[in-house]
Amino acid sequence: MTLYQPFLDYAIALLQERLDLRSYPIPAGFESKSATVGKGKNQDNVVTTSYGYQAPKLRQIRAAHVQGGDSLQVLNFVIFPHLNYDLPFFGADLVTLPGGHLIALDMQPLFRDESWYQAKYTQPILPIFTAHQPHLPWGGDFPEEAQAFFSPAFLWTRPQATEVVETRVFAAFRDYLQAYLDLVDRAEPITDPAMLAKIEQAQLAYLRYRAEKDPARGMFTRFYGPEWTEEYIHGFLFDLERKRAAVA
Ligand code: DBV
């Protein structure tokens, strides 16, 4: 069992229990991809497995699970709501590299600085953030331009010990996902055309930022080549623009 498998198993089981969950198409060739990296004794097989679901209010629920030995494990898990909801994104970036663990967990807001939005979507999460934060201290250096995409309840931490990931980080992940599904339960469709236009702009800004700055681009390019990587990013991980183009 690799480090993030219990996170993935928990998430899928909870989604199945709480949502009317259906599958979401994964483009051919991207369900699972493997490559052999390193030389001699340091050779390892790196497997990237993709998962895709959807639900009535949620356009795409997707995960990328990278497994390449004890010092290369990644679970990137994002939920993209449908464009007629003002729900935040659920974003988890759980990364283990030779240098250590890097954990990002948040309900990423559509409108970072609007007080009604914080009252609606950050306030309910703050008690959870406050409960976990003492055990998961701020991880330091963080890209300036990414700040617009995170909420005040952003958990960003670099635990030293793997045990902290298995216990504290896992507990925070479960609490955040449950709280997110509570927000989803309560969400009502938006019909005001001006608000719908604002949501679309915010979704596109988020998506373009993440696709352009994807911190995994270098890693995927080394393992699987540039063509596979760009197609994976734009055709699956961050696919909103392609999907809009397809219906326009
Ligand atoms: N990150 C992704 C996807 C990944 C992924 C789709 C499938 O968005 C993995 C894989 N994240 C990943 C890897 C690294 C990071 C780092 C492999 C390490 C990169 C490296 O050191 O080589 C949050 N993830 C990071 C970093 C941040 C995040 C801030 C450090 C980046 C850096 O130091 O430059 N999550 C990330 C982020 C957003 C988010 C920037 C923006 C909205 O949601």
Short mmCIF file of C-alpha atoms and ligand atoms in Angstrom, two decimals:
data_model
loop_
_atom_site.label_atom_id
_atom_site.label_comp_id
_atom_site.label_asym_id
_atom_site.label_seq_id
_atom_site.Cartn_x
_atom_site.Cartn_y
_atom_site.Cartn_z
CA MET A 1 0.00 0.00 0.00
CA THR A 2 1.54 3.32 -1.04
CA LEU A 3 1.31 6.51 1.03
CA TYR A 4 -1.69 8.17 -0.65
CA GLN A 5 -3.71 5.05 -1.54
CA PRO A 6 -5.77 5.29 1.69
CA PHE A 7 -6.59 8.94 0.82
CA LEU A 8 -7.81 7.92 -2.61
CA ASP A 9 -9.78 4.93 -1.31
CA TYR A 10 -11.40 7.07 1.36
CA ALA A 11 -12.31 9.82 -1.09
CA ILE A 12 -13.91 7.50 -3.63
CA ALA A 13 -15.87 5.61 -0.97
CA LEU A 14 -17.15 8.88 0.55
CA LEU A 15 -18.11 10.30 -2.84
CA GLN A 16 -19.98 7.11 -3.67
CA GLU A 17 -21.81 7.23 -0.37
CA ARG A 18 -22.79 10.90 -0.52
CA LEU A 19 -23.27 11.73 -4.20
CA ASP A 20 -25.09 10.32 -7.18
CA LEU A 21 -21.71 9.45 -8.61
CA ARG A 22 -21.11 8.59 -12.24
CA SER A 23 -17.92 8.07 -14.16
CA TYR A 24 -16.24 10.86 -16.13
CA PRO A 25 -14.46 9.98 -19.36
CA ILE A 26 -10.69 9.65 -19.26
CA PRO A 27 -9.14 10.08 -22.73
CA ALA A 28 -7.73 6.86 -24.19
CA GLY A 29 -4.14 6.28 -23.17
CA PHE A 30 -4.40 8.31 -19.97
CA GLU A 31 -6.08 5.84 -17.60
CA SER A 32 -2.71 4.47 -16.65
CA LYS A 33 0.79 5.30 -17.83
CA SER A 34 4.08 3.86 -16.76
CA ALA A 35 7.74 4.49 -17.40
CA THR A 36 11.01 3.16 -16.09
CA VAL A 37 13.21 5.86 -14.64
CA GLY A 38 16.69 5.92 -13.13
CA LYS A 39 19.60 3.61 -13.74
CA GLY A 40 20.92 0.38 -12.29
CA LYS A 41 20.00 -0.13 -8.66
CA ASN A 42 18.05 3.13 -8.60
CA GLN A 43 15.72 2.03 -11.34
CA ASP A 44 12.05 2.44 -10.55
CA ASN A 45 8.79 2.07 -12.36
CA VAL A 46 6.65 5.22 -12.18
CA VAL A 47 2.95 4.59 -12.70
CA THR A 48 0.40 7.40 -13.05
CA THR A 49 -3.21 6.32 -12.66
CA SER A 50 -6.17 8.58 -13.38
CA TYR A 51 -9.66 8.60 -11.90
CA GLY A 52 -12.64 10.58 -13.18
CA TYR A 53 -16.17 11.04 -11.79
CA GLN A 54 -19.03 13.48 -12.03
CA ALA A 55 -22.15 14.22 -10.01
CA PRO A 56 -25.22 16.41 -10.51
CA LYS A 57 -23.60 19.62 -9.20
CA LEU A 58 -20.00 18.67 -9.94
CA ARG A 59 -18.69 18.87 -13.50
CA GLN A 60 -15.50 16.91 -12.95
CA ILE A 61 -13.99 15.10 -9.98
CA ARG A 62 -10.59 13.86 -10.92
CA ALA A 63 -7.48 12.42 -9.41
CA ALA A 64 -3.99 11.72 -10.63
CA HIS A 65 -2.06 9.20 -8.55
CA VAL A 66 1.66 8.93 -9.21
CA GLN A 67 3.44 5.95 -7.65
CA GLY A 68 7.19 5.64 -8.07
CA GLY A 69 8.65 4.20 -4.90
CA ASP A 70 9.04 5.58 -1.37
CA SER A 71 10.45 8.92 -2.50
CA LEU A 72 8.02 9.64 -5.32
CA GLN A 73 4.35 9.63 -4.45
CA VAL A 74 1.75 12.18 -5.56
CA LEU A 75 -1.99 12.44 -5.23
CA ASN A 76 -3.47 15.46 -6.98
CA PHE A 77 -7.22 15.56 -6.44
CA VAL A 78 -9.49 18.36 -7.64
CA ILE A 79 -13.26 18.84 -7.81
CA PHE A 80 -14.59 21.29 -10.42
CA PRO A 81 -18.22 22.33 -9.84
CA HIS A 82 -20.62 22.94 -12.69
CA LEU A 83 -20.59 26.52 -13.92
CA ASN A 84 -24.08 27.25 -12.59
CA TYR A 85 -22.90 26.87 -8.97
CA ASP A 86 -20.78 29.36 -7.03
CA LEU A 87 -19.09 26.53 -5.08
CA PRO A 88 -15.33 26.68 -4.54
CA PHE A 89 -13.02 24.05 -5.99
CA PHE A 90 -11.84 21.27 -3.73
CA GLY A 91 -8.09 21.09 -4.21
CA ALA A 92 -5.62 18.63 -2.71
CA ASP A 93 -1.99 18.43 -3.80
CA LEU A 94 -0.24 15.73 -1.76
CA VAL A 95 3.34 15.41 -2.88
CA THR A 96 6.25 13.27 -1.67
CA LEU A 97 9.61 13.79 -3.34
CA PRO A 98 13.18 12.90 -2.33
CA GLY A 99 13.29 16.27 -0.50
CA GLY A 100 10.24 15.53 1.64
CA HIS A 101 6.49 15.96 1.78
CA LEU A 102 4.57 18.96 0.47
CA ILE A 103 0.89 19.23 1.28
CA ALA A 104 -1.67 21.70 -0.10
CA LEU A 105 -5.31 21.36 0.93
CA ASP A 106 -8.03 23.95 0.36
CA MET A 107 -11.46 24.94 -0.82
CA GLN A 108 -10.20 27.20 -3.55
CA PRO A 109 -12.45 30.23 -3.91
CA LEU A 110 -13.98 31.67 -7.04
CA PHE A 111 -13.87 35.16 -5.50
CA ARG A 112 -11.02 35.51 -3.05
CA ASP A 113 -11.76 38.94 -1.66
CA GLU A 114 -15.53 39.23 -1.63
CA SER A 115 -16.90 39.22 1.92
CA TRP A 116 -20.18 37.48 1.03
CA TYR A 117 -18.14 34.71 -0.54
CA GLN A 118 -15.91 34.30 2.51
CA ALA A 119 -18.97 34.28 4.77
CA LYS A 120 -20.62 31.62 2.64
CA TYR A 121 -17.66 29.36 1.88
CA THR A 122 -14.70 30.12 4.16
CA GLN A 123 -16.37 30.75 7.53
CA PRO A 124 -17.83 27.20 7.69
CA ILE A 125 -14.36 25.74 7.04
CA LEU A 126 -12.36 27.90 9.45
CA PRO A 127 -13.05 25.77 12.56
CA ILE A 128 -11.62 22.77 10.72
CA PHE A 129 -8.61 24.77 9.59
CA THR A 130 -8.06 26.04 13.14
CA ALA A 131 -8.24 22.52 14.54
CA HIS A 132 -5.62 21.10 12.17
CA GLN A 133 -3.31 24.06 11.68
CA PRO A 134 -1.34 23.70 14.97
CA HIS A 135 -0.23 20.21 13.88
CA LEU A 136 0.43 21.25 10.30
CA PRO A 137 2.44 24.51 10.40
CA TRP A 138 2.64 26.88 7.43
CA GLY A 139 4.95 25.45 4.78
CA GLY A 140 6.76 28.66 3.91
CA ASP A 141 7.70 29.91 0.44
CA PHE A 142 4.71 30.01 -1.75
CA PRO A 143 4.29 31.40 -5.28
CA GLU A 144 3.00 34.99 -4.95
CA GLU A 145 0.70 34.81 -7.96
CA ALA A 146 -0.95 31.63 -6.63
CA GLN A 147 -2.29 33.42 -3.56
CA ALA A 148 -5.36 34.71 -5.36
CA PHE A 149 -6.50 31.13 -5.80
CA PHE A 150 -6.38 30.08 -2.15
CA SER A 151 -8.75 30.73 0.75
CA PRO A 152 -7.91 31.84 4.30
CA ALA A 153 -8.44 28.18 5.26
CA PHE A 154 -5.54 27.03 3.08
CA LEU A 155 -3.51 24.26 4.72
CA TRP A 156 0.02 24.41 3.31
CA THR A 157 2.61 22.39 5.12
CA ARG A 158 5.81 20.39 4.64
CA PRO A 159 5.83 17.64 7.26
CA GLN A 160 9.17 16.05 8.09
CA ALA A 161 7.81 12.69 9.15
CA THR A 162 5.82 10.34 6.95
CA GLU A 163 3.83 9.43 10.03
CA VAL A 164 2.43 12.97 10.13
CA VAL A 165 1.12 12.48 6.60
CA GLU A 166 -0.46 9.16 7.55
CA THR A 167 -2.17 10.58 10.62
CA ARG A 168 -2.60 14.38 10.75
CA VAL A 169 -2.71 15.08 7.04
CA PHE A 170 -5.07 12.18 6.43
CA ALA A 171 -7.38 13.46 9.19
CA ALA A 172 -7.38 16.96 7.69
CA PHE A 173 -8.06 15.55 4.22
CA ARG A 174 -11.08 13.61 5.52
CA ASP A 175 -12.46 16.65 7.36
CA TYR A 176 -12.00 18.98 4.39
CA LEU A 177 -13.63 16.56 1.98
CA GLN A 178 -16.60 15.97 4.29
CA ALA A 179 -17.01 19.71 4.80
CA TYR A 180 -16.84 20.27 1.06
CA LEU A 181 -19.61 17.75 0.47
CA ASP A 182 -21.70 19.59 3.09
CA LEU A 183 -21.28 22.76 0.99
CA VAL A 184 -22.26 20.79 -2.11
CA ASP A 185 -25.39 19.48 -0.37
CA ARG A 186 -26.52 23.02 0.37
CA ALA A 187 -25.59 24.61 -2.95
CA GLU A 188 -28.41 26.01 -5.09
CA PRO A 189 -28.11 26.64 -8.80
CA ILE A 190 -27.34 30.21 -9.86
CA THR A 191 -29.60 31.73 -12.49
CA ASP A 192 -28.64 35.41 -12.50
CA PRO A 193 -26.89 36.00 -15.86
CA ALA A 194 -24.41 38.52 -14.41
CA MET A 195 -23.34 36.09 -11.68
CA LEU A 196 -23.13 33.22 -14.17
CA ALA A 197 -20.77 35.31 -16.28
CA LYS A 198 -18.61 36.08 -13.23
CA ILE A 199 -18.45 32.40 -12.29
CA GLU A 200 -17.39 31.44 -15.79
CA GLN A 201 -14.62 34.05 -15.77
CA ALA A 202 -13.41 32.88 -12.35
CA GLN A 203 -13.44 29.21 -13.37
CA LEU A 204 -11.47 30.02 -16.51
CA ALA A 205 -8.93 32.14 -14.63
CA TYR A 206 -8.36 29.32 -12.14
CA LEU A 207 -8.11 26.71 -14.84
CA ARG A 208 -5.71 28.69 -17.02
CA TYR A 209 -3.50 29.41 -14.05
CA ARG A 210 -3.34 25.78 -13.01
CA ALA A 211 -2.78 24.43 -16.51
CA GLU A 212 -0.09 27.00 -17.27
CA LYS A 213 1.73 26.71 -13.91
CA ASP A 214 1.18 23.01 -13.27
CA PRO A 215 4.10 22.17 -10.97
CA ALA A 216 4.03 18.58 -12.21
CA ARG A 217 4.76 19.52 -15.82
CA GLY A 218 8.53 19.02 -15.46
CA MET A 219 8.14 15.68 -13.74
CA PHE A 220 5.62 14.32 -16.25
CA THR A 221 7.70 15.56 -19.18
CA ARG A 222 10.75 13.70 -17.88
CA PHE A 223 8.81 10.48 -17.36
CA TYR A 224 6.43 10.38 -20.28
CA GLY A 225 7.55 13.04 -22.78
CA PRO A 226 6.15 16.47 -23.73
CA GLU A 227 3.32 15.33 -26.01
CA TRP A 228 1.76 12.98 -23.48
CA THR A 229 2.18 15.61 -20.76
CA GLU A 230 0.53 18.52 -22.59
CA GLU A 231 -2.35 16.31 -23.66
CA TYR A 232 -2.77 15.04 -20.11
CA ILE A 233 -2.84 18.58 -18.71
CA HIS A 234 -5.20 20.15 -21.25
CA GLY A 235 -7.21 17.05 -22.18
CA PHE A 236 -7.82 15.68 -18.70
CA LEU A 237 -6.37 17.42 -15.62
CA PHE A 238 -7.59 20.91 -16.58
CA ASP A 239 -10.02 20.28 -19.40
CA LEU A 240 -12.66 23.05 -19.09
CA GLU A 241 -11.55 24.99 -22.16
CA ARG A 242 -11.60 21.88 -24.34
CA LYS A 243 -15.04 20.90 -23.04
CA ARG A 244 -16.41 24.41 -23.67
CA ALA A 245 -15.01 24.42 -27.17
CA ALA A 246 -16.72 21.09 -27.80
CA VAL A 247 -20.22 22.39 -26.98
CA ALA A 248 -19.85 25.94 -28.38
N1 DBV B 1 0.36 19.54 -8.93
C1 DBV B 1 -0.73 19.70 -9.76
C2 DBV B 1 -0.92 18.48 -10.44
C3 DBV B 1 0.04 17.57 -10.02
C4 DBV B 1 0.84 18.26 -9.06
C5 DBV B 1 -2.02 18.28 -11.45
C6 DBV B 1 -0.63 15.44 -10.99
O1 DBV B 1 -1.39 20.73 -9.86
C7 DBV B 1 1.97 17.75 -8.39
C8 DBV B 1 0.26 16.18 -10.39
N2 DBV B 1 2.78 19.71 -7.08
C9 DBV B 1 2.97 18.55 -7.78
C10 DBV B 1 4.36 18.26 -7.78
C11 DBV B 1 5.00 19.28 -7.10
C12 DBV B 1 3.99 20.17 -6.67
C13 DBV B 1 4.27 21.38 -5.95
C14 DBV B 1 4.99 17.06 -8.43
C15 DBV B 1 6.46 19.44 -6.81
C16 DBV B 1 7.13 20.15 -7.93
C17 DBV B 1 8.62 20.13 -7.73
O2 DBV B 1 9.09 20.55 -6.65
O3 DBV B 1 9.28 19.70 -8.66
C18 DBV B 1 0.08 23.73 -4.84
N3 DBV B 1 2.01 22.28 -5.51
C19 DBV B 1 3.36 22.36 -5.53
C20 DBV B 1 3.75 23.66 -5.05
C21 DBV B 1 2.60 24.33 -4.78
C22 DBV B 1 1.54 23.43 -5.06
C23 DBV B 1 2.45 25.74 -4.27
C24 DBV B 1 5.16 24.14 -4.91
C25 DBV B 1 5.45 24.74 -6.26
C26 DBV B 1 6.71 25.47 -6.32
O4 DBV B 1 7.49 25.39 -5.36
O5 DBV B 1 6.88 26.09 -7.39
N4 DBV B 1 -1.91 23.37 -5.94
C27 DBV B 1 -0.60 23.80 -6.17
C28 DBV B 1 -0.77 25.14 -6.76
C29 DBV B 1 -2.08 25.40 -6.92
C30 DBV B 1 -2.78 24.26 -6.38
C31 DBV B 1 0.34 26.05 -7.15
C32 DBV B 1 -2.59 26.63 -7.52
C33 DBV B 1 -3.81 27.07 -7.59
O6 DBV B 1 -3.98 24.11 -6.31
#
